PDB file of C-alpha atoms in Angstrom:
ATOM      1  CA  LEU G   1       0.000   0.000   0.000  1.00 56.00           C
ATOM      2  CA  ASP G   2       1.173   3.520  -0.767  1.00 69.00           C
ATOM      3  CA  ILE G   3       0.655   5.328   2.516  1.00 72.00           C
ATOM      4  CA  ARG G   4       1.335   8.769   1.021  1.00 79.00           C
ATOM      5  CA  GLU G   5      -1.199   8.259  -1.764  1.00 80.00           C
ATOM      6  CA  GLU G   6      -3.784   7.057   0.763  1.00 78.00           C
ATOM      7  CA  ALA G   7      -3.140  10.054   3.039  1.00 78.00           C
ATOM      8  CA  GLU G   8      -3.436  12.486   0.125  1.00 80.00           C
ATOM      9  CA  LEU G   9      -6.720  10.864  -0.924  1.00 78.00           C
ATOM     10  CA  LEU G  10      -8.126  11.240   2.600  1.00 78.00           C
ATOM     11  CA  VAL G  11      -7.047  14.877   2.944  1.00 77.00           C
ATOM     12  CA  GLU G  12      -8.435  15.720  -0.514  1.00 80.00           C
ATOM     13  CA  ALA G  13     -11.735  13.915   0.076  1.00 79.00           C
ATOM     14  CA  THR G  14     -12.355  15.397   3.532  1.00 79.00           C
ATOM     15  CA  GLY G  15     -11.603  18.928   2.360  1.00 80.00           C
ATOM     16  CA  ALA G  16      -9.545  19.318   5.552  1.00 71.00           C
ATOM     17  CA  ALA G  17     -12.828  19.113   7.540  1.00 74.00           C
ATOM     18  CA  LEU G  18     -11.568  16.015   9.349  1.00 73.00           C
ATOM     19  CA  PRO G  19      -8.102  15.973  10.918  1.00 75.00           C
ATOM     20  CA  VAL G  20      -6.072  13.179   9.326  1.00 75.00           C
ATOM     21  CA  LYS G  21      -3.257  11.616  11.337  1.00 77.00           C
ATOM     22  CA  VAL G  22      -1.292   8.990   9.429  1.00 77.00           C
ATOM     23  CA  GLU G  23       0.624   6.206  11.154  1.00 79.00           C
ATOM     24  CA  LEU G  24       1.801   2.773  10.090  1.00 82.00           C
ATOM     25  CA  ALA G  25      -0.689   0.017  10.891  1.00 85.00           C
ATOM     26  CA  THR G  26       1.328  -1.781  13.553  1.00 88.00           C
ATOM     27  CA  ALA G  27      -0.096  -3.665  16.536  1.00 91.00           C
ATOM     28  CA  SER G  28       1.608  -1.185  18.845  1.00 89.00           C
ATOM     29  CA  ASN G  29       0.122   1.853  17.080  1.00 87.00           C
ATOM     30  CA  LEU G  30      -3.332   0.263  17.017  1.00 89.00           C
ATOM     31  CA  THR G  31      -3.112  -0.537  20.732  1.00 89.00           C
ATOM     32  CA  ARG G  32      -1.994   2.998  21.542  1.00 86.00           C
ATOM     33  CA  LEU G  33      -4.765   4.547  19.440  1.00 83.00           C
ATOM     34  CA  LEU G  34      -7.495   2.336  20.891  1.00 85.00           C
ATOM     35  CA  THR G  35      -6.245   2.946  24.430  1.00 84.00           C
ATOM     36  CA  ALA G  36      -6.339   6.718  23.865  1.00 78.00           C
ATOM     37  CA  ALA G  37      -9.862   6.449  22.415  1.00 69.00           C
ATOM     38  CA  ASN G  38     -11.207   6.276  25.959  1.00 63.00           C
ATOM     39  CA  ALA G  39     -10.227   9.896  26.621  1.00 62.00           C
ATOM     40  CA  GLY G  40     -12.141  12.955  25.416  1.00 63.00           C
ATOM     41  CA  ASP G  41     -15.719  13.723  24.494  1.00 64.00           C
ATOM     42  CA  ALA G  42     -15.958  13.587  20.700  1.00 72.00           C
ATOM     43  CA  PRO G  43     -16.320  10.204  18.976  1.00 79.00           C
ATOM     44  CA  LEU G  44     -13.251   9.164  16.997  1.00 82.00           C
ATOM     45  CA  SER G  45     -12.924   7.897  13.453  1.00 85.00           C
ATOM     46  CA  LEU G  46     -10.533   5.071  12.614  1.00 86.00           C
ATOM     47  CA  HIS G  47      -9.549   4.460   8.997  1.00 87.00           C
ATOM     48  CA  LEU G  48      -7.349   1.394   8.553  1.00 88.00           C
ATOM     49  CA  SER G  49      -5.832   0.754   5.125  1.00 86.00           C
ATOM     50  CA  LEU G  50      -4.366  -2.707   5.002  1.00 88.00           C
ATOM     51  CA  HIS G  51      -4.748  -6.194   3.620  1.00 89.00           C
ATOM     52  CA  CYS G  52      -6.459  -9.176   5.194  1.00 92.00           C
ATOM     53  CA  GLY G  53      -5.098 -12.687   5.004  1.00 91.00           C
ATOM     54  CA  ASP G  54      -6.530 -16.175   5.249  1.00 92.00           C
ATOM     55  CA  SER G  55      -9.960 -15.130   3.911  1.00 90.00           C
ATOM     56  CA  GLY G  56     -10.263 -12.341   6.469  1.00 91.00           C
ATOM     57  CA  GLN G  57      -9.059 -14.350   9.485  1.00 94.00           C
ATOM     58  CA  HIS G  58      -6.058 -12.013   9.903  1.00 94.00           C
ATOM     59  CA  LEU G  59      -5.438  -8.301   9.533  1.00 93.00           C
ATOM     60  CA  LEU G  60      -2.041  -7.933   7.903  1.00 92.00           C
ATOM     61  CA  LEU G  61      -0.410  -5.233   9.976  1.00 92.00           C
ATOM     62  CA  GLU G  62       3.249  -4.268   9.781  1.00 89.00           C
ATOM     63  CA  ASP G  63       5.969  -5.250  12.189  1.00 87.00           C
ATOM     64  CA  GLU G  64       8.694  -2.890  13.371  1.00 84.00           C
ATOM     65  CA  HIS G  65      10.837  -3.812  10.329  1.00 85.00           C
ATOM     66  CA  GLY G  66       8.165  -3.200   7.674  1.00 82.00           C
ATOM     67  CA  GLY G  67       7.302  -6.879   7.299  1.00 87.00           C
ATOM     68  CA  ALA G  68       3.873  -8.449   7.583  1.00 88.00           C
ATOM     69  CA  HIS G  69       2.363  -9.174  11.004  1.00 91.00           C
ATOM     70  CA  ALA G  70      -0.669 -11.460  10.845  1.00 93.00           C
ATOM     71  CA  PHE G  71      -2.948 -10.037  13.571  1.00 92.00           C
ATOM     72  CA  SER G  72      -5.673 -12.630  14.103  1.00 95.00           C
ATOM     73  CA  LEU G  73      -9.333 -11.956  14.751  1.00 96.00           C
ATOM     74  CA  GLU G  74      -8.744 -13.366  18.244  1.00 96.00           C
ATOM     75  CA  ASP G  75      -5.983 -10.765  18.716  1.00 94.00           C
ATOM     76  CA  LEU G  76      -8.384  -8.036  17.595  1.00 94.00           C
ATOM     77  CA  ARG G  77     -11.204  -9.317  19.820  1.00 95.00           C
ATOM     78  CA  GLY G  78      -8.825  -9.353  22.785  1.00 94.00           C
ATOM     79  CA  LEU G  79      -7.521  -5.861  22.050  1.00 92.00           C
ATOM     80  CA  LEU G  80     -11.041  -4.433  21.757  1.00 92.00           C
ATOM     81  CA  ALA G  81     -12.025  -6.098  25.043  1.00 92.00           C
ATOM     82  CA  ALA G  82      -8.856  -4.954  26.840  1.00 91.00           C
ATOM     83  CA  THR G  83      -9.156  -1.325  25.742  1.00 87.00           C
ATOM     84  CA  GLY G  84     -12.958  -1.163  26.059  1.00 85.00           C
ATOM     85  CA  CYS G  85     -12.943   1.677  23.560  1.00 81.00           C
ATOM     86  CA  ALA G  86     -15.157   0.595  20.687  1.00 81.00           C
ATOM     87  CA  ALA G  87     -18.170   2.590  21.893  1.00 82.00           C
ATOM     88  CA  ARG G  88     -16.036   5.758  21.500  1.00 83.00           C
ATOM     89  CA  LEU G  89     -15.436   4.962  17.840  1.00 86.00           C
ATOM     90  CA  GLY G  90     -18.012   6.852  15.819  1.00 87.00           C
ATOM     91  CA  LEU G  91     -16.694   5.419  12.553  1.00 91.00           C
ATOM     92  CA  VAL G  92     -14.423   2.511  11.703  1.00 93.00           C
ATOM     93  CA  PHE G  93     -13.487   2.191   8.029  1.00 92.00           C
ATOM     94  CA  LEU G  94     -11.615  -1.034   7.319  1.00 94.00           C
ATOM     95  CA  HIS G  95     -10.169  -0.307   3.907  1.00 87.00           C
ATOM     96  CA  ALA G  96      -9.277  -3.904   3.089  1.00 91.00           C
ATOM     97  CA  CYS G  97     -10.531  -6.797   1.038  1.00 93.00           C
ATOM     98  CA  SER G  98     -12.350  -9.479   3.063  1.00 95.00           C
ATOM     99  CA  SER G  99     -12.547  -7.250   6.135  1.00 95.00           C
ATOM    100  CA  ASP G 100     -16.164  -8.130   6.976  1.00 95.00           C
ATOM    101  CA  LEU G 101     -15.233 -10.527   9.808  1.00 96.00           C
ATOM    102  CA  ALA G 102     -13.059  -7.887  11.480  1.00 95.00           C
ATOM    103  CA  GLY G 103     -15.845  -5.363  10.896  1.00 95.00           C
ATOM    104  CA  GLN G 104     -18.275  -7.607  12.778  1.00 96.00           C
ATOM    105  CA  LEU G 105     -15.916  -7.617  15.774  1.00 95.00           C
ATOM    106  CA  PHE G 106     -15.920  -3.808  15.876  1.00 93.00           C
ATOM    107  CA  VAL G 107     -19.741  -3.799  15.689  1.00 95.00           C
ATOM    108  CA  LEU G 108     -20.062  -6.394  18.449  1.00 93.00           C
ATOM    109  CA  ALA G 109     -17.647  -4.374  20.590  1.00 92.00           C
ATOM    110  CA  GLY G 110     -19.866  -1.281  20.237  1.00 90.00           C
ATOM    111  CA  ALA G 111     -18.515   0.821  17.349  1.00 91.00           C
ATOM    112  CA  ARG G 112     -21.369   2.979  15.989  1.00 91.00           C
ATOM    113  CA  HIS G 113     -20.611   2.737  12.272  1.00 95.00           C
ATOM    114  CA  VAL G 114     -18.332   0.240  10.543  1.00 96.00           C
ATOM    115  CA  ILE G 115     -17.524   0.112   6.845  1.00 96.00           C
ATOM    116  CA  CYS G 116     -15.818  -2.991   5.505  1.00 96.00           C
ATOM    117  CA  CYS G 117     -15.722  -5.224   2.426  1.00 95.00           C
ATOM    118  CA  ARG G 118     -16.958  -8.707   1.665  1.00 95.00           C
ATOM    119  CA  GLY G 119     -14.458 -10.316  -0.680  1.00 93.00           C
ATOM    120  CA  ALA G 120     -11.863  -8.683  -2.882  1.00 91.00           C
ATOM    121  CA  VAL G 121     -12.252  -5.259  -4.503  1.00 90.00           C
ATOM    122  CA  PHE G 122     -10.128  -3.560  -7.140  1.00 88.00           C
ATOM    123  CA  ASP G 123      -7.882  -0.698  -6.037  1.00 85.00           C
ATOM    124  CA  ALA G 124      -9.736   1.658  -8.407  1.00 88.00           C
ATOM    125  CA  THR G 125     -13.025   0.755  -6.720  1.00 90.00           C
ATOM    126  CA  ALA G 126     -11.552   1.300  -3.265  1.00 88.00           C
ATOM    127  CA  ARG G 127     -10.244   4.758  -4.206  1.00 87.00           C
ATOM    128  CA  CYS G 128     -13.565   5.720  -5.814  1.00 91.00           C
ATOM    129  CA  PHE G 129     -15.619   4.573  -2.817  1.00 92.00           C
ATOM    130  CA  THR G 130     -13.288   6.189  -0.272  1.00 88.00           C
ATOM    131  CA  ARG G 131     -13.174   9.524  -2.080  1.00 89.00           C
ATOM    132  CA  ALA G 132     -16.954   9.678  -2.534  1.00 92.00           C
ATOM    133  CA  PHE G 133     -17.675   8.566   1.043  1.00 92.00           C
ATOM    134  CA  TYR G 134     -15.428  11.070   2.798  1.00 88.00           C
ATOM    135  CA  HIS G 135     -16.390  13.884   0.445  1.00 89.00           C
ATOM    136  CA  ALA G 136     -20.101  13.325   1.159  1.00 92.00           C
ATOM    137  CA  LEU G 137     -19.468  12.936   4.902  1.00 89.00           C
ATOM    138  CA  CYS G 138     -17.128  15.884   5.417  1.00 85.00           C
ATOM    139  CA  VAL G 139     -17.652  18.371   2.593  1.00 81.00           C
ATOM    140  CA  GLY G 140     -21.291  17.546   1.902  1.00 79.00           C
ATOM    141  CA  GLN G 141     -22.023  17.199   5.622  1.00 86.00           C
ATOM    142  CA  ARG G 142     -24.117  14.072   5.104  1.00 88.00           C
ATOM    143  CA  SER G 143     -24.736  11.416   7.750  1.00 92.00           C
ATOM    144  CA  VAL G 144     -22.577   8.288   7.712  1.00 92.00           C
ATOM    145  CA  SER G 145     -25.500   6.337   6.255  1.00 93.00           C
ATOM    146  CA  GLN G 146     -26.124   8.902   3.502  1.00 95.00           C
ATOM    147  CA  ALA G 147     -22.399   9.134   2.697  1.00 93.00           C
ATOM    148  CA  PHE G 148     -22.241   5.339   2.472  1.00 95.00           C
ATOM    149  CA  ASP G 149     -25.187   5.260   0.040  1.00 95.00           C
ATOM    150  CA  ILE G 150     -23.665   8.050  -2.057  1.00 95.00           C
ATOM    151  CA  ALA G 151     -20.318   6.222  -2.249  1.00 93.00           C
ATOM    152  CA  ARG G 152     -21.981   2.964  -3.296  1.00 95.00           C
ATOM    153  CA  TYR G 153     -23.943   4.839  -5.957  1.00 95.00           C
ATOM    154  CA  GLU G 154     -20.722   6.443  -7.193  1.00 92.00           C
ATOM    155  CA  VAL G 155     -19.180   3.001  -7.671  1.00 93.00           C
ATOM    156  CA  GLN G 156     -22.372   1.672  -9.333  1.00 92.00           C
ATOM    157  CA  THR G 157     -22.178   4.408 -11.959  1.00 92.00           C
ATOM    158  CA  VAL G 158     -18.444   4.548 -12.809  1.00 88.00           C
ATOM    159  CA  PRO G 159     -17.573   4.444 -16.507  1.00 88.00           C
ATOM    160  CA  GLN G 160     -15.703   1.132 -16.070  1.00 86.00           C
ATOM    161  CA  VAL G 161     -18.565  -1.353 -16.261  1.00 84.00           C
ATOM    162  CA  GLY G 162     -16.470  -4.098 -14.647  1.00 81.00           C
ATOM    163  CA  LEU G 163     -16.182  -2.117 -11.424  1.00 84.00           C
ATOM    164  CA  ARG G 164     -19.877  -1.357 -10.970  1.00 89.00           C
ATOM    165  CA  GLY G 165     -20.804  -4.672  -9.350  1.00 87.00           C
ATOM    166  CA  GLU G 166     -18.234  -4.107  -6.632  1.00 87.00           C
ATOM    167  CA  ALA G 167     -20.487  -1.565  -4.924  1.00 91.00           C
ATOM    168  CA  ASP G 168     -22.396  -4.433  -3.324  1.00 91.00           C
ATOM    169  CA  LYS G 169     -19.225  -5.678  -1.621  1.00 92.00           C
ATOM    170  CA  TYR G 170     -19.201  -2.691   0.718  1.00 90.00           C
ATOM    171  CA  LEU G 171     -20.979  -3.274   4.011  1.00 93.00           C
TER     172      LEU G 171
END
């Protein structure tokens, strides 16, 4: 994944209405972020761009050397239970193929809104959906539900006919 390209996409799509803090998706950074989510009044948004392995049974985080770290669903369940923070997460966007199982864990732990994917999606689809979703949410000031519907519609109507069916993979 190109972290700079992803960060630029998020900043562009949000119109600077949402502060974007970019960090590598390591277990340590995720633990620190979820632990800090207990403090403060405003709900937090978590956007994770990564890959999933073993048909969604693992989030592929990075280790301290830039290699892959297979973070299992059990690891995630344990982290969410230990931090007790999911109810403070207003939005979790798991920007990864086959992230629906991890998304269910965030929902069960109390996250208000979770966006994830069932199965694989093309990179072009992911960029299109992400841009449309955050633009509608932040610039258009739509609700999460409305922004989600707008982003799915955007994918359903792209000029590349082969990408249109991927809209239904977003949950």
